[in-house]
Coordinates of C-alpha atoms in Angstrom, one line a residue:
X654 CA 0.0 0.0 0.0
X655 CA 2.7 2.6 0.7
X656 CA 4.5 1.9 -2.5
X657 CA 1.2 2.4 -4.5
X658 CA 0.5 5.3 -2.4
X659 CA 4.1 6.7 -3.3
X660 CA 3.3 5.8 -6.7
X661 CA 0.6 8.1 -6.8
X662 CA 1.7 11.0 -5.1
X663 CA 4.9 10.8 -8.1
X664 CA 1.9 10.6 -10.4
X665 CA 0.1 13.9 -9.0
X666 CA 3.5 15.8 -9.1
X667 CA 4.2 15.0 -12.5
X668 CA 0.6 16.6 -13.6
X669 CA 1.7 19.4 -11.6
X670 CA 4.9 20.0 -12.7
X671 CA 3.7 19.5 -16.5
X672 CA 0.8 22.0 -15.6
X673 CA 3.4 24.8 -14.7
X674 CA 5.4 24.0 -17.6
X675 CA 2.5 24.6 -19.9
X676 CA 1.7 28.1 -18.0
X677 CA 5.0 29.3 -18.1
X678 CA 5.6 28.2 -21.8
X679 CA 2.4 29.4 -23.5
X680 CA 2.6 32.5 -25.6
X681 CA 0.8 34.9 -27.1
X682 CA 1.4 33.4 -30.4
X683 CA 0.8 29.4 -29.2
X684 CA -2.2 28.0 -27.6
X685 CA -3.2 25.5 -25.2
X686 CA -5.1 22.2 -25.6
X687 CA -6.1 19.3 -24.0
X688 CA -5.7 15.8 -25.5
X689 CA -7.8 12.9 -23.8
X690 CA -7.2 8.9 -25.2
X691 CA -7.9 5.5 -24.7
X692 CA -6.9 2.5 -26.1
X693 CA -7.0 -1.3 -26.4
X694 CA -4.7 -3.8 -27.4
X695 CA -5.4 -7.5 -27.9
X696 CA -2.4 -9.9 -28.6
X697 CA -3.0 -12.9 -30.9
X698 CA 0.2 -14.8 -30.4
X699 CA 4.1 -13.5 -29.3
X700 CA 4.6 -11.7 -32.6
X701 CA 1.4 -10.0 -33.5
X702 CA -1.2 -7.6 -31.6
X703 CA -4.0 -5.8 -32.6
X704 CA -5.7 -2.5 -31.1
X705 CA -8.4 0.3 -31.3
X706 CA -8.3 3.8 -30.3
X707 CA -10.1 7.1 -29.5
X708 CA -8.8 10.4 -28.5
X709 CA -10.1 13.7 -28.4
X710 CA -8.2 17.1 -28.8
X711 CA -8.9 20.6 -28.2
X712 CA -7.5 23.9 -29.1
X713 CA -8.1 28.0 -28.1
X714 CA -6.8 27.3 -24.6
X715 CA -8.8 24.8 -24.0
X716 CA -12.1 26.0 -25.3
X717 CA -12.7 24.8 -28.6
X718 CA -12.7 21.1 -29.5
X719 CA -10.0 20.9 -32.2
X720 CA -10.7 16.9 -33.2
X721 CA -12.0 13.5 -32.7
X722 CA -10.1 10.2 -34.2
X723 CA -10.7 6.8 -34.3
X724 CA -8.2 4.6 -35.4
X725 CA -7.6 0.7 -35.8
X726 CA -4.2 -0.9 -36.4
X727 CA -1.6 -3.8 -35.8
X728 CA 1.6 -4.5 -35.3
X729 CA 4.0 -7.4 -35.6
X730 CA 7.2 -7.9 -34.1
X731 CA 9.8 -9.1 -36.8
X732 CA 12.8 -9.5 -34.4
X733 CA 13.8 -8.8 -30.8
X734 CA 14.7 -5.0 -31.5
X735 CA 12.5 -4.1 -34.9
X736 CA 8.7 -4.4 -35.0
X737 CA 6.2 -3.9 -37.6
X738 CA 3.1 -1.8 -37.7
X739 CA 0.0 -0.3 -40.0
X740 CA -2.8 1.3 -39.1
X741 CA -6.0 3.5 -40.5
X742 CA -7.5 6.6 -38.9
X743 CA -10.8 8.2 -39.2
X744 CA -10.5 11.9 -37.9
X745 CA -13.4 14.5 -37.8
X746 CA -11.3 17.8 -37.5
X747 CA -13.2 21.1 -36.3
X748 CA -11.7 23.6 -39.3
X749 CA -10.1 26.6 -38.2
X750 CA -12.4 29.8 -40.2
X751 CA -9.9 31.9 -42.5
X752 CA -10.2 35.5 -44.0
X753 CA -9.1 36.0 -47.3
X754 CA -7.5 39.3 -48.4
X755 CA -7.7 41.4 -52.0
X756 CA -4.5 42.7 -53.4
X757 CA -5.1 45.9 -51.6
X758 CA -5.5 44.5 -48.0
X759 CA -9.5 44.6 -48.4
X760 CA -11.6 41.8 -47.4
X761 CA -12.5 39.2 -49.3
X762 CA -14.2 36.5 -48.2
X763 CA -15.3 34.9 -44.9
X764 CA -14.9 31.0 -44.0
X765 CA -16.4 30.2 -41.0
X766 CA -15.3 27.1 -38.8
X767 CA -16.8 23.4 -39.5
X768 CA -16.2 20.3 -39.4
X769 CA -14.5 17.7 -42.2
X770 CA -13.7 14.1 -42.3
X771 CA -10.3 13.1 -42.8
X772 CA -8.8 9.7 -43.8
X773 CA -5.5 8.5 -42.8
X774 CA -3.1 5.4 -43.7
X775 CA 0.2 4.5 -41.6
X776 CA 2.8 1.7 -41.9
X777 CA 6.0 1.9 -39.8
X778 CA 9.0 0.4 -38.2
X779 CA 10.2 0.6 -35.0
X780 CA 13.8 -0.2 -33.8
X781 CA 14.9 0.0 -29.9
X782 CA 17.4 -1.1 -27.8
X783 CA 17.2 -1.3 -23.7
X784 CA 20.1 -1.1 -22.2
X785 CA 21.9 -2.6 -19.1
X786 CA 20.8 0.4 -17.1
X787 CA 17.2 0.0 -18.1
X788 CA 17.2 2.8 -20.4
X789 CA 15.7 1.9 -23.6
X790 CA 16.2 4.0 -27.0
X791 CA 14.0 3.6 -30.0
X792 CA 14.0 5.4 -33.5
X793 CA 10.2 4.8 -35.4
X794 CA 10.0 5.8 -38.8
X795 CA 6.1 6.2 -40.1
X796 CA 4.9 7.2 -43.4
X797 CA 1.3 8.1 -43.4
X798 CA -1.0 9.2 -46.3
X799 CA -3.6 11.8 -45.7
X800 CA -6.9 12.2 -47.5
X801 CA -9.4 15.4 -47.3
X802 CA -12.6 14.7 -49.1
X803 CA -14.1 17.3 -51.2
X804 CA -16.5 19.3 -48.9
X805 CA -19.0 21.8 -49.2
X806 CA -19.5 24.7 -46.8
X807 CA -21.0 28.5 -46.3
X808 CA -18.6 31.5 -47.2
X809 CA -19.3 35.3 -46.8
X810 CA -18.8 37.9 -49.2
X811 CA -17.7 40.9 -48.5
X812 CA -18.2 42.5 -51.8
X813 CA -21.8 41.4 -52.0
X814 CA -22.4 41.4 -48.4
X815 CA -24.3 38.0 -48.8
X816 CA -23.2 34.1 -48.0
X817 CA -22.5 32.2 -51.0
X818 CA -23.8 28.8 -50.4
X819 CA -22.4 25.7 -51.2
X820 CA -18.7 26.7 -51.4
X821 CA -16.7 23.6 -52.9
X822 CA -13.3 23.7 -50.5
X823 CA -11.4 20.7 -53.0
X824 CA -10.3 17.4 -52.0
X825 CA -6.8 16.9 -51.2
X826 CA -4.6 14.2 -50.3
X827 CA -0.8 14.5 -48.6
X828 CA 2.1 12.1 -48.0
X829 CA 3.9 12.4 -44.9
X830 CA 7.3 11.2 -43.2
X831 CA 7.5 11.5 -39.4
X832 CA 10.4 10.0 -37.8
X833 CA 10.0 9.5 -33.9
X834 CA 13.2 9.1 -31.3
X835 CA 12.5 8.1 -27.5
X836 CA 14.0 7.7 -24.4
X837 CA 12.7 6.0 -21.8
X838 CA 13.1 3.9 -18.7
X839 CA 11.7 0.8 -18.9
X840 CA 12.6 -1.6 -16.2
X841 CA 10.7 -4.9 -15.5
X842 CA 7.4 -4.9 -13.3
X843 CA 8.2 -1.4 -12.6
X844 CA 5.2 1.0 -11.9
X845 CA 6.2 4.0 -13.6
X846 CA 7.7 4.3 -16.3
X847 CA 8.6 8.1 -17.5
X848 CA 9.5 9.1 -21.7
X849 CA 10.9 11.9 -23.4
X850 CA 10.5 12.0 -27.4
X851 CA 11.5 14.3 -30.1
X852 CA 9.3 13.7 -33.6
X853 CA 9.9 15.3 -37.1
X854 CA 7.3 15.6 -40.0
X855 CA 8.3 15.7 -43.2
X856 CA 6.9 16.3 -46.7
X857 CA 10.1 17.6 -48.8
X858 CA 11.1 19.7 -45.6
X859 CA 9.9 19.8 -41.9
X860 CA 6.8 21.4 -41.2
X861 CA 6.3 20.5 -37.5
X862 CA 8.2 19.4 -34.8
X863 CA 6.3 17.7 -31.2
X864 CA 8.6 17.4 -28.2
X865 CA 7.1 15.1 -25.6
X866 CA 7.6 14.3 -21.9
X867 CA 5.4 12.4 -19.7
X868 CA 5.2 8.8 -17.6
X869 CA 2.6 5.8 -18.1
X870 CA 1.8 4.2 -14.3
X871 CA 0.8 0.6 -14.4
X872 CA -2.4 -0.2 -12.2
X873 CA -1.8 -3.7 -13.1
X874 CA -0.7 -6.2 -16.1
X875 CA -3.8 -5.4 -17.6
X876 CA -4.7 -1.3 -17.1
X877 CA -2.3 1.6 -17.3
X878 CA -3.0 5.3 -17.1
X879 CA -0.9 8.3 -18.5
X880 CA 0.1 11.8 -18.6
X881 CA 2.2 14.0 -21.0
X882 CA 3.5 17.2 -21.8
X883 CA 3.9 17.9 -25.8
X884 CA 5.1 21.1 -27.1
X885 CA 4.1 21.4 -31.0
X886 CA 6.4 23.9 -33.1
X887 CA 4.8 24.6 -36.8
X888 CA 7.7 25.0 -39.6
X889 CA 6.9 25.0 -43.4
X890 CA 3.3 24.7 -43.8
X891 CA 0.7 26.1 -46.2
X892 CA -1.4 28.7 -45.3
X893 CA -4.4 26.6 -46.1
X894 CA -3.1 23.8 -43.7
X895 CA -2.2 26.8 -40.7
X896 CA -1.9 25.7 -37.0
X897 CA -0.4 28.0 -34.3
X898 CA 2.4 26.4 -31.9
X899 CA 0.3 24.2 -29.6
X900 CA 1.3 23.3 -25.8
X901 CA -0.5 20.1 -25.0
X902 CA -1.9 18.3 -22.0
X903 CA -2.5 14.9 -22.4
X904 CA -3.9 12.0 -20.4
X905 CA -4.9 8.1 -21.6
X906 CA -5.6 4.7 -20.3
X907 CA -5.0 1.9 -22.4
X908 CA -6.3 -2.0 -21.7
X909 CA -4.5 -4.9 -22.6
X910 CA -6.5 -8.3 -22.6

């Protein structure tokens, strides 16, 4: 009992200390969100496992749901150290509105915020190695394909001070590259077990970078909670596709079975 309760009060400090972190980080040209996840993971034999997941994610400091996903996927360990995995999301994303400009800095048009289906594919490897110290070190690299179906929404006009319905925003699909390094301590039947992670999209250059620190506590062999930290630093990306720098909170609970 006083090793759980130890446990715990390590668990409460962490939120703490990752709450400050996000206070004192968060700018006037960043925002804050909250990202909430669960998953489950069934494994078929010692090689392969399969899982579902949900999250949800919000933006505006908090006050503005940003997302929801859904996503199924499996993965198959090939060796010891290198594993296997693929995966398909389905993510309803809340649209950030836009203001378009003429030439002369006059309005244009209006887009207000809505929601849009997106479809994503992912395969990947993972390498790691643990060493003696119980440090482990892994490198995943991930390629995932990206699809935006056509969608029709409302737009205002300035010029004719009227909504033009039925505005055809066009389909669009986009290849991505994101390449994922972690630390971690990972020692056997250990409660806690704390992370940092560094992880790089590409597509032809960078466009974001997420830096990530957190721990996952074990209740038991079959439930674990979690809490993270992620700081989210936008690079080279189109205007159309525009985020701010995000500072994340994050907490999940995955079952294994």
């Amino acid at each position: 009992m006083q090793t759980s309760d130890k446990c715990w009060k390590g668990l409460r400090s962490a939120l703490a200390f990752l709450l400050a972190l996000h206070c004192t980080l968060a700018t006037a040209q960043s925002e804050g969100g909250l990202i909430v996840g669960a998953e489950a993971e069934k494994k078929i034999n010692k090689q392969l496992s399969i899982g579902l997941e949900a999250e949800m994610r919000t933006r505006n400091n908090f006050k503005t749901m940003d997302r929801w996903k859904f996503g199924v996927g499996a993965s198959y360990k090939l060796t010891k150290w290198l594993k296997a995995s693929a995966g398909y999301d389905l993510l309803d994303y809340n649209n950030r509105e836009k203001i378009s400009y003429k030439a002369s800095g006059a309005y244009n048009h209006w887009r207000p915020s809505y929601y849009g289906v997106k479809h994503r594919f992912n395969i990947a490897l993972t390498g790691a190695y643990k060493f003696q110290n119980n440090i482990k070190v892994s490198l995943r690299e991930r390629w995932q394909y990206s699809y935006r179906p056509e969608t029709s929404t409302d737009r205002w006009d300035f010029d004719e001070a009227q909504w033009e319905d039925d505005y055809t925003r066009a389909g669009k699909g986009k290849n991505q590259l994101r390449s994922r390094i972690e630390v971690s301590y990972d020692k056997k039947r250990a409660k806690i077990e704390p992370y940092a992670s560094a992880e790089f999209y590409h597509s032809w250059a960078i466009e974001k970078v997420r830096y990530t620190v957190g721990a996952d506590y074990k209740l038991n062999k079959q439930h674990s909670i979690g809490a993270f930290y992620r700081f989210q630093n936008m690079k080279n990306v189109d205007d159309e596709d525009y985020d701010p720098d995000m500072h994340y909170l994050g907490i999940g609970y995955k079952f294994k079975f």
